[in-house]
PDB file of C-alpha atoms and ligand atoms in Angstrom:
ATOM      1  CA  UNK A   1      18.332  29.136  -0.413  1.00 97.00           C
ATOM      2  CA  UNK A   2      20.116  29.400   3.319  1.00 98.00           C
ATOM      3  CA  UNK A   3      19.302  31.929   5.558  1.00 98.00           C
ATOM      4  CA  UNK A   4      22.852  32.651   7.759  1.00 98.00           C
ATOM      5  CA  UNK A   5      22.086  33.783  10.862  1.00 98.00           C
ATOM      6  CA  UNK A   6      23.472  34.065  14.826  1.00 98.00           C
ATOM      7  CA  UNK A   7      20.933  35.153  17.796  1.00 98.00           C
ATOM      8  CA  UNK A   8      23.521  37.567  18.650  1.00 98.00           C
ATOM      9  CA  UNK A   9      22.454  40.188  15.833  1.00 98.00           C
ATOM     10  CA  UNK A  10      19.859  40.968  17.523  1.00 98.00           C
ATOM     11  CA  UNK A  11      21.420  42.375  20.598  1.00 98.00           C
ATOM     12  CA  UNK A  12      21.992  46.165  20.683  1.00 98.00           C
ATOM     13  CA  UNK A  13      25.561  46.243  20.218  1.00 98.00           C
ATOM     14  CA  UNK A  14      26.013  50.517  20.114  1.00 98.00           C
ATOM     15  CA  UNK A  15      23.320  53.310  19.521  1.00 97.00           C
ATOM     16  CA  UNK A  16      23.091  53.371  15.668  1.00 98.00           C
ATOM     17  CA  UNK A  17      20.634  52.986  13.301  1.00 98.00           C
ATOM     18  CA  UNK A  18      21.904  49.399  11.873  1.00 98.00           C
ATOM     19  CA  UNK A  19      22.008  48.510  15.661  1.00 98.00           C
ATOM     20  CA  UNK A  20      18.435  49.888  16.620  1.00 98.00           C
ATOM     21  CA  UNK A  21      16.164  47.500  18.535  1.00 98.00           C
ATOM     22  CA  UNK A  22      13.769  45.030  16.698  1.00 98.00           C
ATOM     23  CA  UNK A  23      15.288  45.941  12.855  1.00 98.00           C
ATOM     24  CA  UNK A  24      16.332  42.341  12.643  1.00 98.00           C
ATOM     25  CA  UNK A  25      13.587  41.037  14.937  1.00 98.00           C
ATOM     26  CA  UNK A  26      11.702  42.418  11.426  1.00 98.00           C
ATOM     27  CA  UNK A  27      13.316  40.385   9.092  1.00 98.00           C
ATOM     28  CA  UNK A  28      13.292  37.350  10.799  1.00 98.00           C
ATOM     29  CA  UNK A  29       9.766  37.533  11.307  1.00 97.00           C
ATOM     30  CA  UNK A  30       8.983  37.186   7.555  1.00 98.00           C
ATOM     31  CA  UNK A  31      11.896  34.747   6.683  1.00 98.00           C
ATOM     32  CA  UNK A  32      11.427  32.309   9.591  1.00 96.00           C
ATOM     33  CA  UNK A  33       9.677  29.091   8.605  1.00 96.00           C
ATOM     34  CA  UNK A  34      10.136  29.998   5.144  1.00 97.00           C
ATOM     35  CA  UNK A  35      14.128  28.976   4.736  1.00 98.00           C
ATOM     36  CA  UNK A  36      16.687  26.986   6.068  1.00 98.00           C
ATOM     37  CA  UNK A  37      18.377  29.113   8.713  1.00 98.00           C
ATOM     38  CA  UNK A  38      22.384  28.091   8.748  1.00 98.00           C
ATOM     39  CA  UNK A  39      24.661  29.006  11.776  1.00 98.00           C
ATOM     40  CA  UNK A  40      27.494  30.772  11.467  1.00 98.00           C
ATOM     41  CA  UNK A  41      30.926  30.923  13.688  1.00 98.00           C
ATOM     42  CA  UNK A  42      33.017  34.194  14.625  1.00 98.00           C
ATOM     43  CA  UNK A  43      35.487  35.138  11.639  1.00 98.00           C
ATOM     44  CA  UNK A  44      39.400  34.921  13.010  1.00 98.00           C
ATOM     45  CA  UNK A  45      41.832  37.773  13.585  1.00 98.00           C
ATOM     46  CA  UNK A  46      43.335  35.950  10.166  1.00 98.00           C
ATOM     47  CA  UNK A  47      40.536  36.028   8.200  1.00 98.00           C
ATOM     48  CA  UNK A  48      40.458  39.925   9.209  1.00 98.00           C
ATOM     49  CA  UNK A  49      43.460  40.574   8.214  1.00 98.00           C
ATOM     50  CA  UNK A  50      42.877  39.558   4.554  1.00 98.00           C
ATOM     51  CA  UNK A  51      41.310  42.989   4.475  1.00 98.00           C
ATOM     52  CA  UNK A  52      42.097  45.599   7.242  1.00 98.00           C
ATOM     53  CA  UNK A  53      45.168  46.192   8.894  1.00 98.00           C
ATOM     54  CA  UNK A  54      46.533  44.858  12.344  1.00 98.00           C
ATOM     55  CA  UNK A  55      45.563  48.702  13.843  1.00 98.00           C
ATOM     56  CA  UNK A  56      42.328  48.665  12.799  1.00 98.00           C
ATOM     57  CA  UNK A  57      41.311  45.217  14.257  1.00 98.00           C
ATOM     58  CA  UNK A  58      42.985  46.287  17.277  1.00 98.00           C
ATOM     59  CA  UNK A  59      40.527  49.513  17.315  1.00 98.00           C
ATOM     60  CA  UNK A  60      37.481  47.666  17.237  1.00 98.00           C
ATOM     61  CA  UNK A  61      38.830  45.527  19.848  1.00 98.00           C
ATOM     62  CA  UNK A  62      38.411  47.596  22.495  1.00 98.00           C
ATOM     63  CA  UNK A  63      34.936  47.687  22.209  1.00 97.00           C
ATOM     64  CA  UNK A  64      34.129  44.440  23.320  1.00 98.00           C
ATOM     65  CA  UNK A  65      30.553  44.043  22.410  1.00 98.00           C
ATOM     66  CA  UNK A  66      31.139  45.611  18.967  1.00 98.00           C
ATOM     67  CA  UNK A  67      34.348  43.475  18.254  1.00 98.00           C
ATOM     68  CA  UNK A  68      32.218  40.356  18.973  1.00 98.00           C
ATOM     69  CA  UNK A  69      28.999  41.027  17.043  1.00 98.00           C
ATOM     70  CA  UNK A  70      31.339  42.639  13.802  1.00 98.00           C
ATOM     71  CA  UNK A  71      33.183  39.085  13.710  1.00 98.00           C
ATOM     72  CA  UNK A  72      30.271  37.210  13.922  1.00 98.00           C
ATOM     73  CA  UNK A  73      28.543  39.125  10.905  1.00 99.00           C
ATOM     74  CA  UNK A  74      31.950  39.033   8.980  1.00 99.00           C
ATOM     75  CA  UNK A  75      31.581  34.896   9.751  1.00 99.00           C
ATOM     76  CA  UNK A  76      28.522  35.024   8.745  1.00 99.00           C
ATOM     77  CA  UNK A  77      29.422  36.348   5.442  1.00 99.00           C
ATOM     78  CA  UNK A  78      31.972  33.989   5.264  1.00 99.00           C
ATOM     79  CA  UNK A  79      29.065  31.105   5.650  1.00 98.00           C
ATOM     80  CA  UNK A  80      26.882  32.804   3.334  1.00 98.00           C
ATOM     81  CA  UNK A  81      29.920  32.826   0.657  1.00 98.00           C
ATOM     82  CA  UNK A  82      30.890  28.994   1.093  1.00 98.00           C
ATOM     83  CA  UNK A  83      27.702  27.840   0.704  1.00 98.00           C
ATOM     84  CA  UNK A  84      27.106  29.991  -2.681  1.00 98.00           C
ATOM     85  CA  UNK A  85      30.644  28.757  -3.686  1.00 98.00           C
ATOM     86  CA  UNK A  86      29.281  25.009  -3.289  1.00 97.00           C
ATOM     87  CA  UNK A  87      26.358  25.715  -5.226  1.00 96.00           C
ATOM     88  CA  UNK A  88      23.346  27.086  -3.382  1.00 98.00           C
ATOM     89  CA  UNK A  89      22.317  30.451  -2.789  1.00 98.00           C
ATOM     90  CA  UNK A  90      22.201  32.225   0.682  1.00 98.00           C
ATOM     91  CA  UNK A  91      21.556  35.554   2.287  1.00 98.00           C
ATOM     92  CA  UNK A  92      23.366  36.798   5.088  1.00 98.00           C
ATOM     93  CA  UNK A  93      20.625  38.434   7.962  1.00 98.00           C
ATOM     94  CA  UNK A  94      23.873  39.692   9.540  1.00 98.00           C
ATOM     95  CA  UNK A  95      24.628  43.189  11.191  1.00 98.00           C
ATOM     96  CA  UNK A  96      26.444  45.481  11.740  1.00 98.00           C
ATOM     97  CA  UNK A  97      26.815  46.151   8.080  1.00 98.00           C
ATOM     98  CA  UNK A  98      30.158  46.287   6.599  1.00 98.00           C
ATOM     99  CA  UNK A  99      30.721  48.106   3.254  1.00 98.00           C
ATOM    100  CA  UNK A 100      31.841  51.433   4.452  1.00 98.00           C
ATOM    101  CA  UNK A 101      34.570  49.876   6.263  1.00 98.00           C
ATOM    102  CA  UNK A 102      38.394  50.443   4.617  1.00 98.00           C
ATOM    103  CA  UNK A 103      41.092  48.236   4.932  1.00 98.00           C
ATOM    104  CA  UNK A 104      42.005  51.065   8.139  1.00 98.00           C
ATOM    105  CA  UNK A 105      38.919  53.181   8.742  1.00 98.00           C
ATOM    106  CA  UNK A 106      35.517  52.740   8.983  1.00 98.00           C
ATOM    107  CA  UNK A 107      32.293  54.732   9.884  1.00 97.00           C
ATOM    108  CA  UNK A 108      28.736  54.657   8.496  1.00 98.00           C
ATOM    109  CA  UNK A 109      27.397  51.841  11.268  1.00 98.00           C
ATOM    110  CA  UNK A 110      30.134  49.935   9.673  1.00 98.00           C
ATOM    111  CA  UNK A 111      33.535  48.066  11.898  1.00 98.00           C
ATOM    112  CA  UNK A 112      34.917  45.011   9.471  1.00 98.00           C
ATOM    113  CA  UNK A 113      34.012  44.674   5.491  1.00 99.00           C
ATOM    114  CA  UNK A 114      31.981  41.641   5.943  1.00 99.00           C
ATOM    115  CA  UNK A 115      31.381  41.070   1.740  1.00 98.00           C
ATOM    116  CA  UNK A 116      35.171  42.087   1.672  1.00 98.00           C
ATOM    117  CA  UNK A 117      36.186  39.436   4.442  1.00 98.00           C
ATOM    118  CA  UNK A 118      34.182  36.713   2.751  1.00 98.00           C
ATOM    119  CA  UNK A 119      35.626  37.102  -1.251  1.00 98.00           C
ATOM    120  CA  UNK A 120      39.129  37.153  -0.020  1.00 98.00           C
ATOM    121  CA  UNK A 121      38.848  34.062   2.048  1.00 98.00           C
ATOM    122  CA  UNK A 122      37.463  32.668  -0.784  1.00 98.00           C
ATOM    123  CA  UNK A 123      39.927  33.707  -2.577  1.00 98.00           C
ATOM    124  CA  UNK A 124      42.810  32.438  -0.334  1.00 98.00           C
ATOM    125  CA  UNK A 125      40.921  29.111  -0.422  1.00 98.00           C
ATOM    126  CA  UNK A 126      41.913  28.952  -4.340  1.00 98.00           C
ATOM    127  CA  UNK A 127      37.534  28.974  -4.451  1.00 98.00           C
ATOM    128  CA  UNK A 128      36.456  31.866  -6.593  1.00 98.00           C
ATOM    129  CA  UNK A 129      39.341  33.675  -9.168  1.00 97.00           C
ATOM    130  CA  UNK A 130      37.256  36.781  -9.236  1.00 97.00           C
ATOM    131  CA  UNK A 131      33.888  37.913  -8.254  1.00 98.00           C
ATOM    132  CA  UNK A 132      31.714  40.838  -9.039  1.00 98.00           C
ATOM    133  CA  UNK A 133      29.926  42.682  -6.057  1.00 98.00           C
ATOM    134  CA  UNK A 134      26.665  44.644  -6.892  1.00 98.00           C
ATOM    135  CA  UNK A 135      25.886  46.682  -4.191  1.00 98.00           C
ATOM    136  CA  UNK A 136      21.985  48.474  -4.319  1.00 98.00           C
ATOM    137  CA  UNK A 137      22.207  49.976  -0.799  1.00 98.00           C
ATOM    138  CA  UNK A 138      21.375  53.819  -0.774  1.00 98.00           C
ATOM    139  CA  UNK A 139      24.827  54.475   0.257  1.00 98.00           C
ATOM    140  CA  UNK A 140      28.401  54.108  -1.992  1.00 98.00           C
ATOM    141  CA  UNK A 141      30.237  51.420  -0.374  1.00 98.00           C
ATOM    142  CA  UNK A 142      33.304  53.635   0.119  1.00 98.00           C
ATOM    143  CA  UNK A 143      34.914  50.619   2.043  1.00 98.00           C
ATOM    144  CA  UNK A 144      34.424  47.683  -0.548  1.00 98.00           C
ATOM    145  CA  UNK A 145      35.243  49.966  -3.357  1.00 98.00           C
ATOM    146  CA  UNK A 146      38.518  50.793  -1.692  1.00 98.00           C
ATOM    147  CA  UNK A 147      39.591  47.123  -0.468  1.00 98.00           C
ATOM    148  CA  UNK A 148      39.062  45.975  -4.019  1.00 98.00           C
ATOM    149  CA  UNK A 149      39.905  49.234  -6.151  1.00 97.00           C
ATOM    150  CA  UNK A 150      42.382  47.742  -9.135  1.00 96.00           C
ATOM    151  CA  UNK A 151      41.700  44.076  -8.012  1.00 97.00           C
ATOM    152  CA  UNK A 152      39.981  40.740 -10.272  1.00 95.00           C
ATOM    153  CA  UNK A 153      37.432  41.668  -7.473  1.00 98.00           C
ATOM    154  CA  UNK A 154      34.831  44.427  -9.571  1.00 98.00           C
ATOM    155  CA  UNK A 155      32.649  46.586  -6.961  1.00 98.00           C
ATOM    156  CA  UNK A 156      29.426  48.052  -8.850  1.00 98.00           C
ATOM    157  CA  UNK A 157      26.942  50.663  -7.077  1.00 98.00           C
ATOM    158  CA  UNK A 158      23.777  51.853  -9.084  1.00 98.00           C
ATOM    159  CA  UNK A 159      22.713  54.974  -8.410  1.00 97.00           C
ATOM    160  CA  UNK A 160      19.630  56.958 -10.658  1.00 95.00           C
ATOM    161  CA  UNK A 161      16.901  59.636  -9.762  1.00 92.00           C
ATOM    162  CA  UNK A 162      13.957  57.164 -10.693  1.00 96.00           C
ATOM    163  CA  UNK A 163      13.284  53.900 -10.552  1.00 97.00           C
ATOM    164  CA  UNK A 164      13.418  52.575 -14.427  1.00 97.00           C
ATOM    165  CA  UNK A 165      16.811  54.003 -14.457  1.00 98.00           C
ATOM    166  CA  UNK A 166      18.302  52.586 -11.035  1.00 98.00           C
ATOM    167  CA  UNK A 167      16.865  49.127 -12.664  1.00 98.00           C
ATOM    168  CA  UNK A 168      18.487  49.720 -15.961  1.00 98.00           C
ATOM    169  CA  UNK A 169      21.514  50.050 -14.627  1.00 98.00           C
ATOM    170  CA  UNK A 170      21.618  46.976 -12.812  1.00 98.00           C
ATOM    171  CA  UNK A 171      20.131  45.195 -16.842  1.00 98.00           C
ATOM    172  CA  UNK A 172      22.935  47.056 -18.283  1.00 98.00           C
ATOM    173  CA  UNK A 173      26.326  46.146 -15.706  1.00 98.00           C
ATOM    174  CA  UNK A 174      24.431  42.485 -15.740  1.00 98.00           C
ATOM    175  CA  UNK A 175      25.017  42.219 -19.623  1.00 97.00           C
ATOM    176  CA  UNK A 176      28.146  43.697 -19.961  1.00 97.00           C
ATOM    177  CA  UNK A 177      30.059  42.320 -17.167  1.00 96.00           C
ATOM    178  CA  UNK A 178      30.220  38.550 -17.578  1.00 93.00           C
ATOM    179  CA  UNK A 179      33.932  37.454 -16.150  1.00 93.00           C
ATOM    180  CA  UNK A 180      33.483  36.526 -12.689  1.00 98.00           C
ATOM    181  CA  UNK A 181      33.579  33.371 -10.302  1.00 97.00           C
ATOM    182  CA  UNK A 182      30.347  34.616  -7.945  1.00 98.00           C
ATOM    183  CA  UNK A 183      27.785  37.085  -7.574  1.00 98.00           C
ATOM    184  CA  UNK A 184      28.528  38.807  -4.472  1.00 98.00           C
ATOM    185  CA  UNK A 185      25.304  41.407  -3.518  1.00 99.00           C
ATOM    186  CA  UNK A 186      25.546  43.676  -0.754  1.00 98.00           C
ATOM    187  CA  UNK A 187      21.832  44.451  -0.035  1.00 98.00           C
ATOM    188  CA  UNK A 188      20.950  47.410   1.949  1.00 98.00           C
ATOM    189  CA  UNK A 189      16.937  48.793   1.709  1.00 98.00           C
ATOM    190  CA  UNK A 190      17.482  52.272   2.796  1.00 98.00           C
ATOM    191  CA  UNK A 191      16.699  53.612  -0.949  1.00 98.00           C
ATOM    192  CA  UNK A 192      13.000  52.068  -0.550  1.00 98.00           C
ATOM    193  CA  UNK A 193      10.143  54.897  -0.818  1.00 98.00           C
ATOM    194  CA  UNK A 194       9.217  54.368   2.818  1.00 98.00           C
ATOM    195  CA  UNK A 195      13.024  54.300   4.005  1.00 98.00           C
ATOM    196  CA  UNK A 196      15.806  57.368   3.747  1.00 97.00           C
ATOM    197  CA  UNK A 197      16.151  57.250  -0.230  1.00 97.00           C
ATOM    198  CA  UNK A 198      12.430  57.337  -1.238  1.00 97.00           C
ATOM    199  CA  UNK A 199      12.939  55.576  -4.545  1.00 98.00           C
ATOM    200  CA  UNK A 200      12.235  51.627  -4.827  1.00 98.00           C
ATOM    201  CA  UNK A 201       8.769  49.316  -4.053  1.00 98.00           C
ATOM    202  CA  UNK A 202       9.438  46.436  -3.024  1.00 98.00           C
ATOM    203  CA  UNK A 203       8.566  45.040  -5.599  1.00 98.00           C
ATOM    204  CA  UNK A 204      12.179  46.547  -7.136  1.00 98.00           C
ATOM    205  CA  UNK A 205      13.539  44.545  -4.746  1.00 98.00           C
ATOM    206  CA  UNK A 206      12.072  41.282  -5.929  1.00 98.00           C
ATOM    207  CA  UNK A 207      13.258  42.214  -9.408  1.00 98.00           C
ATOM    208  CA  UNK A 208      16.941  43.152  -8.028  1.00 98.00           C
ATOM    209  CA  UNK A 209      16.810  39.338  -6.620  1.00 98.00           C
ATOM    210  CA  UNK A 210      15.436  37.829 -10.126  1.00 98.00           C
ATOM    211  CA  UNK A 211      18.467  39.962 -12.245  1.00 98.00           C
ATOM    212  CA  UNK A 212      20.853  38.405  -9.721  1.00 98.00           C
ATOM    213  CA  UNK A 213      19.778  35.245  -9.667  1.00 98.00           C
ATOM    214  CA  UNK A 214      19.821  35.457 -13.381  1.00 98.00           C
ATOM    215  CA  UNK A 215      22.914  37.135 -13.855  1.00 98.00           C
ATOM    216  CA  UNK A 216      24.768  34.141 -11.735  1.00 98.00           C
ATOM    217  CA  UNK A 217      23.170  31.296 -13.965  1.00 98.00           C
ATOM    218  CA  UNK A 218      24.199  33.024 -17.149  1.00 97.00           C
ATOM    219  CA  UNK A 219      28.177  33.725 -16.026  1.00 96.00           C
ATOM    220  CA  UNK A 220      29.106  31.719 -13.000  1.00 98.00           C
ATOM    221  CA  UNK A 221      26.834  28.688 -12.483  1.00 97.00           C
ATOM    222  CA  UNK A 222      24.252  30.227 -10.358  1.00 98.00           C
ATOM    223  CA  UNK A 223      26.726  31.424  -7.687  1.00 98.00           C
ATOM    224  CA  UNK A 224      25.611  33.889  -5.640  1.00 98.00           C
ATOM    225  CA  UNK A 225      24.976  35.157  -2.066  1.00 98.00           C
ATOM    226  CA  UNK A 226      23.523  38.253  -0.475  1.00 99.00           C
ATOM    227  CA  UNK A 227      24.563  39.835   2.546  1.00 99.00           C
ATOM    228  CA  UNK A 228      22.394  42.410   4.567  1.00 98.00           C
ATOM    229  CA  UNK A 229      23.507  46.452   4.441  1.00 98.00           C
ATOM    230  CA  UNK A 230      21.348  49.262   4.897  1.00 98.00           C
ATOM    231  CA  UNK A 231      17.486  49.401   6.416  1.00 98.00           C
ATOM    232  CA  UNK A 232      16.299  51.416   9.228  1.00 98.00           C
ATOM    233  CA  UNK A 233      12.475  52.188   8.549  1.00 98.00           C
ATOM    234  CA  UNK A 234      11.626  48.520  10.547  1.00 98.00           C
ATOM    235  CA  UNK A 235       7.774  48.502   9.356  1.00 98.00           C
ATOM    236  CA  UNK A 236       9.056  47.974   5.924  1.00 98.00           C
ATOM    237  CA  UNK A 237      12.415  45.852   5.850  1.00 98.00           C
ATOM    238  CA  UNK A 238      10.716  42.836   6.449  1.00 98.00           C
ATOM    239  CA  UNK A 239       9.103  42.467   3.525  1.00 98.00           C
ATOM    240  CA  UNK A 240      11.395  44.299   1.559  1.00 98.00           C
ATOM    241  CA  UNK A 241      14.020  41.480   2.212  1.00 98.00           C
ATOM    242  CA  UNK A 242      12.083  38.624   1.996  1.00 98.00           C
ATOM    243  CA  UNK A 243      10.995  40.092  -1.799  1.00 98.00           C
ATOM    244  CA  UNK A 244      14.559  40.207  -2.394  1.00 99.00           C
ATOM    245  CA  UNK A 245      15.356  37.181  -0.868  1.00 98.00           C
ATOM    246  CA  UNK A 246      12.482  35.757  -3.035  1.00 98.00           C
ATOM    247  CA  UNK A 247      13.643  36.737  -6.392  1.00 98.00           C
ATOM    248  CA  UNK A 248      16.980  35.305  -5.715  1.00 98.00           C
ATOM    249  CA  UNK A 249      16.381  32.172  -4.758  1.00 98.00           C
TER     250      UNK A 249
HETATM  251 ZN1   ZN B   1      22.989  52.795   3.402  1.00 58.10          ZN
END
């Protein structure tokens, strides 16, 4: 298991949430010593491209800070990606998160599609043929689900009033869907019972990693990566990742 992660995350690139002071300070704090941390470098305007248009880079451009920190997390999904693609898995401690970001809009904390940016490179790269995203954040990925709506790429989102059934969906999609080249798992922890959604233990979130990890040795040779979301309650993410991060590994 490789950690992917740049010292730049933690500056305070804007005034949201995802971009609040000491939320990633929180995480690394609990995965630090305990994994291989892996650096990652900037994605390109090209890799971009794969998935938003030339006026939507151009937006985020000129917002310097934001433009630099979004490219590093999209690289850093990119990183987390090649390394499950060559047979190890990783988790991505990158922000700002990316899912709610279109091919030409974005909002929700979001600027590029970092889970989005990292399966089409692979793709381009002739690495993966298809790839199935589960995605256990609070929030529909709007964003992924539009960059990859009638693609080999399938975008999954549980969503259930209680706990046994937000889990059984995950069992369910996990034994039914079995055609893909990697797991691809965008983890956000803002449904925990401490965070906005008020649903999962952390504990869940140990199990979410074990189904994954399972799920990727039964249909694709264990290939799978995780790349951070949602998670603003900072006296609970910690350990809420690292139980994911746990079961996955
Ligand atoms: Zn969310």
């Amino acid at each position: 298991m490789k950690i992917i992660f740049h010292p730049r995350y933690t500056e305070v690139y804007t005034s949201d949430p995802a971009a609040g002071a000491g939320r990633i300070e929180a995480i690394l704090k609990e995965l630090e010593g305990a994994y291989d941390f892996v650096e990652p470098q900037a994605a390109s305007v090209d890799d971009l491209r794969r998935v938003h248009v030339q006026s939507h880079v151009e937006s985020i451009q000129r917002e310097k800070h934001v433009y630099e920190i979004a490219c590093l997390a999209a690289g850093g999904a990119i990183k987390a990606a090649q390394i499950a693609v060559g047979g190890e898995a990783s988790f991505g401690l990158i922000r700002p998160p990316g899912h709610h970001a279109s091919p030409d809009h974005c909002w929700g904390f979001c600027y590029f599609n970092n889970i989005a940016v990292a399966l089409a490179k692979l793709q381009d790269d002739k690495l993966i043929e298809n790839a199935l995203i589960l995605d256990f954040d609070l929030h529909f990925g709007d964003g992924s689900s539009n960059v990859f709506e009638g693609t080999e790429i399938k975008y999954f989102h549980p969503d259930a009033e209680n706990r046994g059934k937000f889990i059984d969906q995950i069992v369910n999609k996990f034994n039914t869907e079995k055609n893909y080249s990697v797991l691809a798992v965008s983890a956000g922890f803002d449904r925990h019972v401490e965070d906005w959604g008020g649903l999962l233990t952390t504990d869940d979130y140990r199990t979410i990693g074990r189904l994954s990890r399972e799920a990727a040795e039964r249909n694709c040779n264990g290939k799978r990566f995780a790349v951070l979301e949602g998670g603003y309650n900072h006296s609970v993410l910690g350990e809420n990742v690292r139980a994911f991060v746990e079961g996955l590994a």
